[in-house]
Amino acid sequence: MLGCQPWPQDFAAFYRKMDCWRGETFGEMLRDRARELGEHIALTSGDKQVSYAALDRKVDQLAAGFQQIGIEKEDRVVVQLPNRIEFFEVCFALFRLGALPVFALPSHRYSEISHFCAFSEAKAYVVPDRFAEYDYLPMARKVQQNTPTLQHVIVAGDSEEYLALADLYSEAEFTAPEVKPDDIAFLQLSGGSTGLSKLIPRTHDEYIYSLRRSNEIVELNEDSVYLAVLPAAHNFPLSSPGVLGTLYAGGRVVLASGGSPDEAFPLIEQEKVTIAALVPPMAIIWLEAVKTRSYDFSSLQLIQVGGANFSAEIARRIQPAFGCKLQQVYGMAEGLVNYTRLDDPDDVIIHTQGRPMSPYDEIRIVDQEDREVEQGQVGELLTRGPYTIRGYYKAEKHNEKAFTSDGFYRTGDLVRMNEAGCIVVEGRAKDQINRGGEKIAAEEVEDHLIAHPNVLEVAIVSMPDKFLGERSCAFIIPHQQTPNKAELKVFLEERGIAAFKIPDRVEFVDTFPETALGKISKKALREIITKKLASV
Ligand code: AMP
Ligand code: DBH
């Protein structure tokens, strides 16, 4: 597909020969499960549930409806749905048509969504009417006005002037186009480091390989019950092994709207959940809540924690508190996922982020000149493999920097490998803040702030935080008059950015510390704010 960088032929042949890529597609995968499992429940959401057979039928009906409104193979459709059954019906209907979901998160706002729609030249945008006290229609109207390619806004719920998702399910036959295993299945989002999120093209065959391999490692099967508390569109809950891995294994997915113990704990008991995936701040909340609430957690076999640095002090408390195993997961939407293994010694599970899931994942840990560091030393992680992309969607220039000439992805993560061959994430070389698993590209938010008339210069850095691991701090050199902090927050909200990207703290300064080359020293800024926080 145009704008996508496929694997070189010799690599593709190798991954096929090694039985990684088996020629599978998502549309057929669901068809097979429906045939094999029939009335077995695939998804549970509140008091609703749907079997594999029923899901398969609904997906065909929706695919027919999408086709009637002109959605065709390779069309892009921005999907911004919370954890509800419709999310899966929409995705699989698009997969069957060979159309590409672009996975937005419910927390994204006008600035992110309009970028996804414009950059992907989306034909349609699927939204809920309302979720988490937010009305999506006013945003959708603005997005539509400003995106010439966007022909349809499709609403799950009260659709007002737009198409209602519920009205699209059609009994008409649809003509299934040929969808090939090496076709792009969807566009996933990168956390970003240089400006706006990049789009990540993932194919059916390689992504399904990552699910199959994840399922083996996590021992997922038809009896597994996966609790989805993180937004399903995010790569971790989507694929490690996540909701799609669970459907691949023929298990059952229980959908929660978020990670609050009030919602999650009763679900674990009632639905006999066997596995749940959390980001570190949620694990902290669960550990606190479990002290005072008694639920039956006996079904729970595994809690996965990933997305951001997880401190050993907290990691060691999971198993005693929940009576289940812990697995650390260090992954990225670009591909590579590392897991600690279920039978690893406690020390490995508590202190490391595991090792690559595939024997064909290649990793290099390098210094600033791309030379491999010595065993045990910290360097940037580069990776290449059977489910790691070779380039972002339509980003030729950026790809030259983000990948080596021999196709390794530069993760921007600083890691070391311990004697046992496990990876420990030590820091980051990319200009990003990891706010409890939610990634913020500093430059993206800086570009918004610089648009304020009283901001002359701005630099955003991370500052340490006990709960989230990191929060964001904006250093600002004011122009003429010092803006008020509350006013800056409103300014950013009005520009429409996800709430988690709004700086947690603002520091006004007269100058920035500089590096020897005269660039703003973010390292020095991080030190300044860290010191200041420690002194109070
Ligand atoms: P994204 O680009 O949004 O897919 O985020 C991937 C990035 O999240 C990785 O490159 C890491 O920086 C970070 N990350 C994911 N899992 C972990 C983990 N277990 N520990 C530390 N950082 C992590
Ligand atoms: O943070 C991530 O992006 C992530 C974490 C764990 C991920 O993409 C994954 C597992 O697959």
mmCIF file of C-alpha atoms in Angstrom, residues 431 433 440-462 472-479 483 488 491-492 495 497 501-513 519-522 525:
data_model
loop_
_atom_site.group_PDB
_atom_site.id
_atom_site.type_symbol
_atom_site.label_atom_id
_atom_site.label_comp_id
_atom_site.label_asym_id
_atom_site.label_seq_id
_atom_site.Cartn_x
_atom_site.Cartn_y
_atom_site.Cartn_z
ATOM 1 C CA ASP A 431 11.962 13.841 23.764
ATOM 2 C CA ILE A 433 7.243 12.245 28.780
ATOM 3 C CA ILE A 440 3.456 12.938 25.572
ATOM 4 C CA ALA A 441 5.652 14.215 22.752
ATOM 5 C CA ALA A 442 7.194 17.341 24.250
ATOM 6 C CA GLU A 443 7.372 19.077 20.891
ATOM 7 C CA GLU A 444 3.667 18.614 20.183
ATOM 8 C CA VAL A 445 2.652 20.469 23.356
ATOM 9 C CA GLU A 446 5.434 23.045 22.959
ATOM 10 C CA ASP A 447 4.031 23.874 19.517
ATOM 11 C CA HIS A 448 0.653 24.595 21.075
ATOM 12 C CA LEU A 449 2.049 26.733 23.877
ATOM 13 C CA ILE A 450 4.250 28.816 21.618
ATOM 14 C CA ALA A 451 1.073 29.958 19.875
ATOM 15 C CA HIS A 452 0.113 31.860 23.035
ATOM 16 C CA PRO A 453 0.863 35.595 22.654
ATOM 17 C CA ASN A 454 2.625 35.778 26.020
ATOM 18 C CA VAL A 455 4.882 32.783 25.478
ATOM 19 C CA LEU A 456 8.232 33.631 23.961
ATOM 20 C CA GLU A 457 9.947 30.272 24.384
ATOM 21 C CA VAL A 458 8.925 26.993 25.935
ATOM 22 C CA ALA A 459 10.534 23.661 26.803
ATOM 23 C CA ILE A 460 8.626 20.747 28.309
ATOM 24 C CA VAL A 461 10.383 18.099 30.368
ATOM 25 C CA SER A 462 9.480 15.263 32.696
ATOM 26 C CA SER A 472 5.194 17.091 32.715
ATOM 27 C CA CYS A 473 6.654 20.471 33.516
ATOM 28 C CA ALA A 474 6.640 23.386 31.051
ATOM 29 C CA PHE A 475 9.433 25.922 31.405
ATOM 30 C CA ILE A 476 8.321 29.177 29.819
ATOM 31 C CA ILE A 477 10.103 32.417 28.971
ATOM 32 C CA PRO A 478 7.254 34.936 28.932
ATOM 33 C CA HIS A 479 6.753 37.525 26.227
ATOM 34 C CA PRO A 483 0.650 34.623 31.454
ATOM 35 C CA LEU A 488 -2.582 28.648 29.791
ATOM 36 C CA PHE A 491 -5.797 28.036 26.170
ATOM 37 C CA LEU A 492 -4.620 24.444 25.640
ATOM 38 C CA ARG A 495 -7.007 24.238 21.183
ATOM 39 C CA ILE A 497 -5.602 18.516 23.195
ATOM 40 C CA LYS A 501 -0.941 16.362 27.687
ATOM 41 C CA ILE A 502 -1.688 19.563 29.601
ATOM 42 C CA PRO A 503 1.467 20.363 31.612
ATOM 43 C CA ASP A 504 1.140 19.455 35.273
ATOM 44 C CA ARG A 505 3.350 22.351 36.251
ATOM 45 C CA VAL A 506 4.534 25.608 34.744
ATOM 46 C CA GLU A 507 7.794 27.346 35.668
ATOM 47 C CA PHE A 508 8.506 30.854 34.398
ATOM 48 C CA VAL A 509 12.168 31.648 33.744
ATOM 49 C CA ASP A 510 14.229 34.378 32.085
ATOM 50 C CA THR A 511 16.596 32.101 30.172
ATOM 51 C CA PHE A 512 17.128 28.421 29.449
ATOM 52 C CA PRO A 513 20.276 26.494 30.308
ATOM 53 C CA LYS A 519 20.664 24.062 22.265
ATOM 54 C CA ILE A 520 18.205 24.146 25.169
ATOM 55 C CA SER A 521 19.480 21.634 27.721
ATOM 56 C CA LYS A 522 16.467 19.586 28.720
ATOM 57 C CA LEU A 525 15.895 21.649 33.093
#
